[in-house]
Amino acid sequence: GVVPTLARGTATVIVTLDVSNSMDETDIAPSRIEAATASARAFVTDLPDGFAVGLVLFSGSAEVAVAPGPDRAPVLAALDDIGLGSGTAVGEGVFTSLEAALLAPTAPDAGPAPARIVLLSDGASTQGRSVPEAAAAAAAARIPVSTIAFGVTGDADQIDLPALEMLATASGGRSYTAGSGAELSEVYSDIGDTIGNAEQSLVTPVLLVALVAALLAAAGALIASARRPAPAHAGPPTRRHPEPVR
């Protein structure tokens, strides 16, 4: 089938979700994972139509559950069918999300659209590449990561809040905490507003620069044309009069 493409100036959002076993805890009703997926569904549904949305899930490893695209249905369906696993690899979640952002379809003449990653985790990273490595990779790719520390901290599953804050700060994103489903909904709503405003501020200067460049190129061509000397036209042939006979 035909892969839908996105116009230049749209954005890509990767929803990155911790699906480690600790997300089955019920300190947040009805459970952490059910509260998280419910808020994520509302977040995805409310994003502007022009945005491509993808889903990355991570526990001990990470996978692209849904490649980014303009259709919300595959992401919403995947959020309804979440399986949990052992381990927490936050760094791998970020690296996989960076790769996923490159999968967003674009128009043939358009470069990659601006991208954002929204990562939720309820625990400390226990395996895979480190969070500082992931933060450096996101910063190098110029893809901000906004982080959500979710749940009530405990002895077994302590949230590494400093690591999530560092990841957000180093990549240009924002860090949040949510200790209830209602707080999480508010966080996702704020992130949605922030992303929409940020992409608008990014797209406008890019289009303006492109317009200015096109105008300068056109002006340069006109100036060059005006300065070019006109080709010499041959005049009428010179008539040589015969010399008088002496």
PDB file of C-alpha atoms in Angstrom:
ATOM      1  CA  GLY A   1       0.000   0.000   0.000  1.00  0.00           C
ATOM      2  CA  VAL A   2       0.940   3.654  -0.204  1.00  0.00           C
ATOM      3  CA  VAL A   3       2.822   4.918   2.847  1.00  0.00           C
ATOM      4  CA  PRO A   4       1.327   8.248   3.950  1.00  0.00           C
ATOM      5  CA  THR A   5       3.819  11.066   3.978  1.00  0.00           C
ATOM      6  CA  LEU A   6       3.999  14.136   6.139  1.00  0.00           C
ATOM      7  CA  ALA A   7       4.453  17.655   4.908  1.00  0.00           C
ATOM      8  CA  ARG A   8       7.569  19.615   5.758  1.00  0.00           C
ATOM      9  CA  GLY A   9       7.246  21.362   9.118  1.00  0.00           C
ATOM     10  CA  THR A  10       5.356  18.609  10.937  1.00  0.00           C
ATOM     11  CA  ALA A  11       6.798  16.880  14.000  1.00  0.00           C
ATOM     12  CA  THR A  12       7.495  13.370  15.248  1.00  0.00           C
ATOM     13  CA  VAL A  13       6.673  12.308  18.808  1.00  0.00           C
ATOM     14  CA  ILE A  14       7.895   9.011  20.248  1.00  0.00           C
ATOM     15  CA  VAL A  15       6.033   7.792  23.334  1.00  0.00           C
ATOM     16  CA  THR A  16       8.540   5.677  25.276  1.00  0.00           C
ATOM     17  CA  LEU A  17       7.050   3.548  28.028  1.00  0.00           C
ATOM     18  CA  ASP A  18       8.629   1.484  30.814  1.00  0.00           C
ATOM     19  CA  VAL A  19       6.963  -1.945  30.836  1.00  0.00           C
ATOM     20  CA  SER A  20       9.072  -3.555  33.557  1.00  0.00           C
ATOM     21  CA  ASN A  21       7.351  -5.845  36.056  1.00  0.00           C
ATOM     22  CA  SER A  22       7.218  -3.094  38.687  1.00  0.00           C
ATOM     23  CA  MET A  23       4.642  -1.312  36.526  1.00  0.00           C
ATOM     24  CA  ASP A  24       2.159  -3.931  37.761  1.00  0.00           C
ATOM     25  CA  GLU A  25       2.208  -2.372  41.240  1.00  0.00           C
ATOM     26  CA  THR A  26      -1.159  -1.129  42.486  1.00  0.00           C
ATOM     27  CA  ASP A  27       0.029   1.825  44.589  1.00  0.00           C
ATOM     28  CA  ILE A  28      -1.545   3.874  41.793  1.00  0.00           C
ATOM     29  CA  ALA A  29      -5.053   2.602  41.021  1.00  0.00           C
ATOM     30  CA  PRO A  30      -5.905   0.461  39.234  1.00  0.00           C
ATOM     31  CA  SER A  31      -2.205  -0.218  38.549  1.00  0.00           C
ATOM     32  CA  ARG A  32       0.785   1.781  37.392  1.00  0.00           C
ATOM     33  CA  ILE A  33       0.674   0.329  33.881  1.00  0.00           C
ATOM     34  CA  GLU A  34      -3.085   0.841  33.480  1.00  0.00           C
ATOM     35  CA  ALA A  35      -2.853   4.448  34.670  1.00  0.00           C
ATOM     36  CA  ALA A  36       0.142   5.033  32.402  1.00  0.00           C
ATOM     37  CA  THR A  37      -1.462   3.596  29.287  1.00  0.00           C
ATOM     38  CA  ALA A  38      -4.727   5.462  29.910  1.00  0.00           C
ATOM     39  CA  SER A  39      -2.880   8.777  30.152  1.00  0.00           C
ATOM     40  CA  ALA A  40      -0.700   7.922  27.156  1.00  0.00           C
ATOM     41  CA  ARG A  41      -3.797   7.190  25.055  1.00  0.00           C
ATOM     42  CA  ALA A  42      -5.264  10.589  25.905  1.00  0.00           C
ATOM     43  CA  PHE A  43      -1.915  12.244  25.129  1.00  0.00           C
ATOM     44  CA  VAL A  44      -1.650  10.558  21.724  1.00  0.00           C
ATOM     45  CA  THR A  45      -5.261  11.350  20.843  1.00  0.00           C
ATOM     46  CA  ASP A  46      -4.839  15.034  21.662  1.00  0.00           C
ATOM     47  CA  LEU A  47      -1.673  15.609  19.606  1.00  0.00           C
ATOM     48  CA  PRO A  48      -2.138  17.750  16.460  1.00  0.00           C
ATOM     49  CA  ASP A  49      -3.186  15.826  13.358  1.00  0.00           C
ATOM     50  CA  GLY A  50      -0.007  16.731  11.487  1.00  0.00           C
ATOM     51  CA  PHE A  51       2.240  14.940  13.984  1.00  0.00           C
ATOM     52  CA  ALA A  52       3.678  11.474  13.435  1.00  0.00           C
ATOM     53  CA  VAL A  53       3.452   9.332  16.582  1.00  0.00           C
ATOM     54  CA  GLY A  54       5.386   6.180  17.423  1.00  0.00           C
ATOM     55  CA  LEU A  55       5.588   3.871  20.441  1.00  0.00           C
ATOM     56  CA  VAL A  56       8.681   2.335  22.062  1.00  0.00           C
ATOM     57  CA  LEU A  57       8.428  -0.138  24.938  1.00  0.00           C
ATOM     58  CA  PHE A  58      11.288  -1.115  27.209  1.00  0.00           C
ATOM     59  CA  SER A  59      11.983  -3.399  30.138  1.00  0.00           C
ATOM     60  CA  GLY A  60      15.293  -5.306  30.054  1.00  0.00           C
ATOM     61  CA  SER A  61      15.534  -4.423  26.355  1.00  0.00           C
ATOM     62  CA  ALA A  62      13.692  -2.035  24.063  1.00  0.00           C
ATOM     63  CA  GLU A  63      11.626  -2.406  20.922  1.00  0.00           C
ATOM     64  CA  VAL A  64       9.766  -0.216  18.451  1.00  0.00           C
ATOM     65  CA  ALA A  65       6.209  -1.374  19.081  1.00  0.00           C
ATOM     66  CA  VAL A  66       4.785   1.029  16.472  1.00  0.00           C
ATOM     67  CA  ALA A  67       6.843   2.962  13.925  1.00  0.00           C
ATOM     68  CA  PRO A  68       5.901   6.651  13.821  1.00  0.00           C
ATOM     69  CA  GLY A  69       3.185   7.691  11.407  1.00  0.00           C
ATOM     70  CA  PRO A  70       0.170   9.995  11.152  1.00  0.00           C
ATOM     71  CA  ASP A  71      -2.337   7.242  12.012  1.00  0.00           C
ATOM     72  CA  ARG A  72      -3.090   7.084  15.749  1.00  0.00           C
ATOM     73  CA  ALA A  73      -4.942   3.744  15.632  1.00  0.00           C
ATOM     74  CA  PRO A  74      -1.868   1.421  15.691  1.00  0.00           C
ATOM     75  CA  VAL A  75      -0.431   3.235  18.734  1.00  0.00           C
ATOM     76  CA  LEU A  76      -3.748   3.167  20.589  1.00  0.00           C
ATOM     77  CA  ALA A  77      -4.156  -0.536  19.814  1.00  0.00           C
ATOM     78  CA  ALA A  78      -0.650  -1.332  21.049  1.00  0.00           C
ATOM     79  CA  LEU A  79      -1.303   0.546  24.295  1.00  0.00           C
ATOM     80  CA  ASP A  80      -4.263  -1.769  24.859  1.00  0.00           C
ATOM     81  CA  ASP A  81      -2.058  -4.861  24.593  1.00  0.00           C
ATOM     82  CA  ILE A  82       0.951  -4.293  26.862  1.00  0.00           C
ATOM     83  CA  GLY A  83       3.048  -7.152  28.246  1.00  0.00           C
ATOM     84  CA  LEU A  84       5.471  -6.648  31.127  1.00  0.00           C
ATOM     85  CA  GLY A  85       9.035  -7.966  31.430  1.00  0.00           C
ATOM     86  CA  SER A  86      11.970  -8.101  33.813  1.00  0.00           C
ATOM     87  CA  GLY A  87      14.687  -5.462  34.027  1.00  0.00           C
ATOM     88  CA  THR A  88      14.754  -1.752  33.270  1.00  0.00           C
ATOM     89  CA  ALA A  89      16.924  -0.437  30.432  1.00  0.00           C
ATOM     90  CA  VAL A  90      16.211   3.282  30.284  1.00  0.00           C
ATOM     91  CA  GLY A  91      19.237   3.981  28.091  1.00  0.00           C
ATOM     92  CA  GLU A  92      18.165   1.360  25.567  1.00  0.00           C
ATOM     93  CA  GLY A  93      14.701   2.898  25.541  1.00  0.00           C
ATOM     94  CA  VAL A  94      16.216   6.233  24.525  1.00  0.00           C
ATOM     95  CA  PHE A  95      18.532   4.773  21.876  1.00  0.00           C
ATOM     96  CA  THR A  96      15.668   2.795  20.335  1.00  0.00           C
ATOM     97  CA  SER A  97      13.469   5.902  20.381  1.00  0.00           C
ATOM     98  CA  LEU A  98      16.156   7.890  18.556  1.00  0.00           C
ATOM     99  CA  GLU A  99      16.235   5.195  15.878  1.00  0.00           C
ATOM    100  CA  ALA A 100      12.435   5.163  15.718  1.00  0.00           C
ATOM    101  CA  ALA A 101      12.313   8.916  15.130  1.00  0.00           C
ATOM    102  CA  LEU A 102      14.157   8.370  11.837  1.00  0.00           C
ATOM    103  CA  LEU A 103      11.409   6.029  10.617  1.00  0.00           C
ATOM    104  CA  ALA A 104       8.784   8.765  10.330  1.00  0.00           C
ATOM    105  CA  PRO A 105       7.581   9.141   6.727  1.00  0.00           C
ATOM    106  CA  THR A 106       8.263  12.474   5.068  1.00  0.00           C
ATOM    107  CA  ALA A 107       7.490  14.064   1.740  1.00  0.00           C
ATOM    108  CA  PRO A 108      10.092  13.260  -0.953  1.00  0.00           C
ATOM    109  CA  ASP A 109      11.582  16.764  -0.936  1.00  0.00           C
ATOM    110  CA  ALA A 110      11.513  17.210   2.864  1.00  0.00           C
ATOM    111  CA  GLY A 111      14.230  16.480   5.396  1.00  0.00           C
ATOM    112  CA  PRO A 112      13.618  14.842   8.781  1.00  0.00           C
ATOM    113  CA  ALA A 113      10.951  16.601  10.814  1.00  0.00           C
ATOM    114  CA  PRO A 114      11.718  17.877  14.331  1.00  0.00           C
ATOM    115  CA  ALA A 115      11.291  15.069  16.864  1.00  0.00           C
ATOM    116  CA  ARG A 116      10.548  14.754  20.567  1.00  0.00           C
ATOM    117  CA  ILE A 117      10.715  11.766  22.915  1.00  0.00           C
ATOM    118  CA  VAL A 118       8.404  11.462  25.935  1.00  0.00           C
ATOM    119  CA  LEU A 119       9.746   8.775  28.301  1.00  0.00           C
ATOM    120  CA  LEU A 120       7.970   7.398  31.354  1.00  0.00           C
ATOM    121  CA  SER A 121       9.712   5.170  33.899  1.00  0.00           C
ATOM    122  CA  ASP A 122       8.995   4.015  37.432  1.00  0.00           C
ATOM    123  CA  GLY A 123      12.437   2.679  38.330  1.00  0.00           C
ATOM    124  CA  ALA A 124      16.197   2.952  38.041  1.00  0.00           C
ATOM    125  CA  SER A 125      18.006   1.660  34.976  1.00  0.00           C
ATOM    126  CA  THR A 126      19.482  -1.769  35.723  1.00  0.00           C
ATOM    127  CA  GLN A 127      20.990  -2.869  32.420  1.00  0.00           C
ATOM    128  CA  GLY A 128      21.916  -1.849  28.896  1.00  0.00           C
ATOM    129  CA  ARG A 129      23.659   1.325  27.878  1.00  0.00           C
ATOM    130  CA  SER A 130      23.811   4.011  30.531  1.00  0.00           C
ATOM    131  CA  VAL A 131      21.479   6.977  30.869  1.00  0.00           C
ATOM    132  CA  PRO A 132      24.385   9.463  30.424  1.00  0.00           C
ATOM    133  CA  GLU A 133      25.285   7.759  27.126  1.00  0.00           C
ATOM    134  CA  ALA A 134      21.675   8.023  26.012  1.00  0.00           C
ATOM    135  CA  ALA A 135      21.509  11.682  27.039  1.00  0.00           C
ATOM    136  CA  ALA A 136      24.625  12.447  25.002  1.00  0.00           C
ATOM    137  CA  ALA A 137      23.197  10.651  21.958  1.00  0.00           C
ATOM    138  CA  ALA A 138      19.904  12.547  22.213  1.00  0.00           C
ATOM    139  CA  ALA A 139      21.721  15.856  22.560  1.00  0.00           C
ATOM    140  CA  ALA A 140      23.889  15.061  19.523  1.00  0.00           C
ATOM    141  CA  ALA A 141      20.762  14.202  17.505  1.00  0.00           C
ATOM    142  CA  ARG A 142      19.069  17.382  18.758  1.00  0.00           C
ATOM    143  CA  ILE A 143      16.076  15.381  19.902  1.00  0.00           C
ATOM    144  CA  PRO A 144      14.859  16.503  23.340  1.00  0.00           C
ATOM    145  CA  VAL A 145      13.710  13.848  25.803  1.00  0.00           C
ATOM    146  CA  SER A 146      11.039  14.819  28.314  1.00  0.00           C
ATOM    147  CA  THR A 147      10.990  12.387  31.243  1.00  0.00           C
ATOM    148  CA  ILE A 148       8.247  11.373  33.652  1.00  0.00           C
ATOM    149  CA  ALA A 149       9.194   9.720  36.955  1.00  0.00           C
ATOM    150  CA  PHE A 150       6.051   7.759  37.736  1.00  0.00           C
ATOM    151  CA  GLY A 151       4.885   6.056  40.912  1.00  0.00           C
ATOM    152  CA  VAL A 152       5.628   6.013  44.600  1.00  0.00           C
ATOM    153  CA  THR A 153       9.261   5.213  45.380  1.00  0.00           C
ATOM    154  CA  GLY A 154       9.964   2.134  47.475  1.00  0.00           C
ATOM    155  CA  ASP A 155      12.852  -0.040  48.623  1.00  0.00           C
ATOM    156  CA  ALA A 156      12.592  -2.480  45.722  1.00  0.00           C
ATOM    157  CA  ASP A 157      11.802  -0.114  42.882  1.00  0.00           C
ATOM    158  CA  GLN A 158      13.397   3.239  43.615  1.00  0.00           C
ATOM    159  CA  ILE A 159      12.956   5.840  40.908  1.00  0.00           C
ATOM    160  CA  ASP A 160      16.295   7.296  39.862  1.00  0.00           C
ATOM    161  CA  LEU A 161      14.986  10.840  39.729  1.00  0.00           C
ATOM    162  CA  PRO A 162      18.423  12.499  39.297  1.00  0.00           C
ATOM    163  CA  ALA A 163      19.140  10.328  36.239  1.00  0.00           C
ATOM    164  CA  LEU A 164      15.810  11.185  34.612  1.00  0.00           C
ATOM    165  CA  GLU A 165      16.296  14.880  35.373  1.00  0.00           C
ATOM    166  CA  MET A 166      19.803  14.767  33.880  1.00  0.00           C
ATOM    167  CA  LEU A 167      18.493  13.014  30.759  1.00  0.00           C
ATOM    168  CA  ALA A 168      15.876  15.715  30.242  1.00  0.00           C
ATOM    169  CA  THR A 169      18.192  18.631  30.963  1.00  0.00           C
ATOM    170  CA  ALA A 170      21.093  17.369  28.841  1.00  0.00           C
ATOM    171  CA  SER A 171      18.866  16.717  25.814  1.00  0.00           C
ATOM    172  CA  GLY A 172      16.832  19.918  26.029  1.00  0.00           C
ATOM    173  CA  GLY A 173      13.652  18.355  27.377  1.00  0.00           C
ATOM    174  CA  ARG A 174      11.776  18.754  30.648  1.00  0.00           C
ATOM    175  CA  SER A 175      11.539  16.470  33.663  1.00  0.00           C
ATOM    176  CA  TYR A 176       8.318  15.711  35.540  1.00  0.00           C
ATOM    177  CA  THR A 177       7.143  13.585  38.447  1.00  0.00           C
ATOM    178  CA  ALA A 178       3.700  12.027  38.836  1.00  0.00           C
ATOM    179  CA  GLY A 179       2.487  10.148  41.882  1.00  0.00           C
ATOM    180  CA  SER A 180      -1.061   9.503  40.709  1.00  0.00           C
ATOM    181  CA  GLY A 181      -3.065   8.926  37.580  1.00  0.00           C
ATOM    182  CA  ALA A 182      -4.505  12.445  37.772  1.00  0.00           C
ATOM    183  CA  GLU A 183      -1.039  13.976  38.099  1.00  0.00           C
ATOM    184  CA  LEU A 184       0.172  11.897  35.156  1.00  0.00           C
ATOM    185  CA  SER A 185      -2.714  13.151  33.002  1.00  0.00           C
ATOM    186  CA  GLU A 186      -1.753  16.723  33.888  1.00  0.00           C
ATOM    187  CA  VAL A 187       1.886  16.037  33.024  1.00  0.00           C
ATOM    188  CA  TYR A 188       1.023  14.569  29.625  1.00  0.00           C
ATOM    189  CA  SER A 189      -1.269  17.535  28.935  1.00  0.00           C
ATOM    190  CA  ASP A 190       1.516  19.992  29.779  1.00  0.00           C
ATOM    191  CA  ILE A 191       3.990  18.094  27.610  1.00  0.00           C
ATOM    192  CA  GLY A 192       1.506  18.153  24.718  1.00  0.00           C
ATOM    193  CA  ASP A 193       1.145  21.919  25.002  1.00  0.00           C
ATOM    194  CA  THR A 194       4.917  22.364  25.263  1.00  0.00           C
ATOM    195  CA  ILE A 195       5.593  20.199  22.224  1.00  0.00           C
ATOM    196  CA  GLY A 196       2.992  22.000  20.128  1.00  0.00           C
ATOM    197  CA  ASN A 197       4.417  25.414  21.007  1.00  0.00           C
ATOM    198  CA  ALA A 198       8.015  24.294  20.520  1.00  0.00           C
ATOM    199  CA  GLU A 199       7.370  22.817  17.084  1.00  0.00           C
ATOM    200  CA  GLN A 200       5.550  25.969  15.987  1.00  0.00           C
ATOM    201  CA  SER A 201       8.548  28.068  17.051  1.00  0.00           C
ATOM    202  CA  LEU A 202      10.903  25.694  15.227  1.00  0.00           C
ATOM    203  CA  VAL A 203       8.934  25.451  12.010  1.00  0.00           C
ATOM    204  CA  THR A 204       8.349  29.175  11.508  1.00  0.00           C
ATOM    205  CA  PRO A 205      12.063  30.215  11.464  1.00  0.00           C
ATOM    206  CA  VAL A 206      12.929  27.289   9.188  1.00  0.00           C
ATOM    207  CA  LEU A 207      10.311  28.296   6.640  1.00  0.00           C
ATOM    208  CA  LEU A 208      11.352  31.944   6.928  1.00  0.00           C
ATOM    209  CA  VAL A 209      15.002  31.092   6.283  1.00  0.00           C
ATOM    210  CA  ALA A 210      14.030  29.005   3.267  1.00  0.00           C
ATOM    211  CA  LEU A 211      11.914  31.857   1.897  1.00  0.00           C
ATOM    212  CA  VAL A 212      14.685  34.413   2.414  1.00  0.00           C
ATOM    213  CA  ALA A 213      17.206  32.103   0.729  1.00  0.00           C
ATOM    214  CA  ALA A 214      14.909  31.680  -2.271  1.00  0.00           C
ATOM    215  CA  LEU A 215      14.377  35.440  -2.565  1.00  0.00           C
ATOM    216  CA  LEU A 216      18.114  36.131  -2.329  1.00  0.00           C
ATOM    217  CA  ALA A 217      18.828  33.543  -5.015  1.00  0.00           C
ATOM    218  CA  ALA A 218      16.236  35.109  -7.300  1.00  0.00           C
ATOM    219  CA  ALA A 219      17.592  38.607  -6.652  1.00  0.00           C
ATOM    220  CA  GLY A 220      21.127  37.429  -7.344  1.00  0.00           C
ATOM    221  CA  ALA A 221      20.065  35.986 -10.660  1.00  0.00           C
ATOM    222  CA  LEU A 222      18.377  39.263 -11.661  1.00  0.00           C
ATOM    223  CA  ILE A 223      21.430  41.322 -10.696  1.00  0.00           C
ATOM    224  CA  ALA A 224      23.755  39.038 -12.607  1.00  0.00           C
ATOM    225  CA  SER A 225      21.501  39.270 -15.628  1.00  0.00           C
ATOM    226  CA  ALA A 226      21.411  43.075 -15.449  1.00  0.00           C
ATOM    227  CA  ARG A 227      25.206  43.348 -15.250  1.00  0.00           C
ATOM    228  CA  ARG A 228      25.889  41.032 -18.158  1.00  0.00           C
ATOM    229  CA  PRO A 229      26.914  43.110 -21.247  1.00  0.00           C
ATOM    230  CA  ALA A 230      24.541  42.942 -24.133  1.00  0.00           C
ATOM    231  CA  PRO A 231      25.896  41.036 -27.137  1.00  0.00           C
ATOM    232  CA  ALA A 232      27.333  43.278 -29.874  1.00  0.00           C
ATOM    233  CA  HIS A 233      25.125  43.536 -32.931  1.00  0.00           C
ATOM    234  CA  ALA A 234      26.786  43.614 -36.299  1.00  0.00           C
ATOM    235  CA  GLY A 235      26.194  46.931 -38.042  1.00  0.00           C
ATOM    236  CA  PRO A 236      25.461  47.348 -41.729  1.00  0.00           C
ATOM    237  CA  PRO A 237      28.389  46.414 -43.970  1.00  0.00           C
ATOM    238  CA  THR A 238      30.772  49.273 -44.723  1.00  0.00           C
ATOM    239  CA  ARG A 239      30.672  50.373 -48.357  1.00  0.00           C
ATOM    240  CA  ARG A 240      34.018  50.975 -49.931  1.00  0.00           C
ATOM    241  CA  HIS A 241      33.907  53.646 -52.559  1.00  0.00           C
ATOM    242  CA  PRO A 242      36.138  53.019 -55.594  1.00  0.00           C
ATOM    243  CA  GLU A 243      39.119  55.256 -55.811  1.00  0.00           C
ATOM    244  CA  PRO A 244      38.848  57.843 -58.568  1.00  0.00           C
ATOM    245  CA  VAL A 245      40.753  56.985 -61.743  1.00  0.00           C
ATOM    246  CA  ARG A 246      43.615  59.302 -62.197  1.00  0.00           C
TER     247      ARG A 246
END
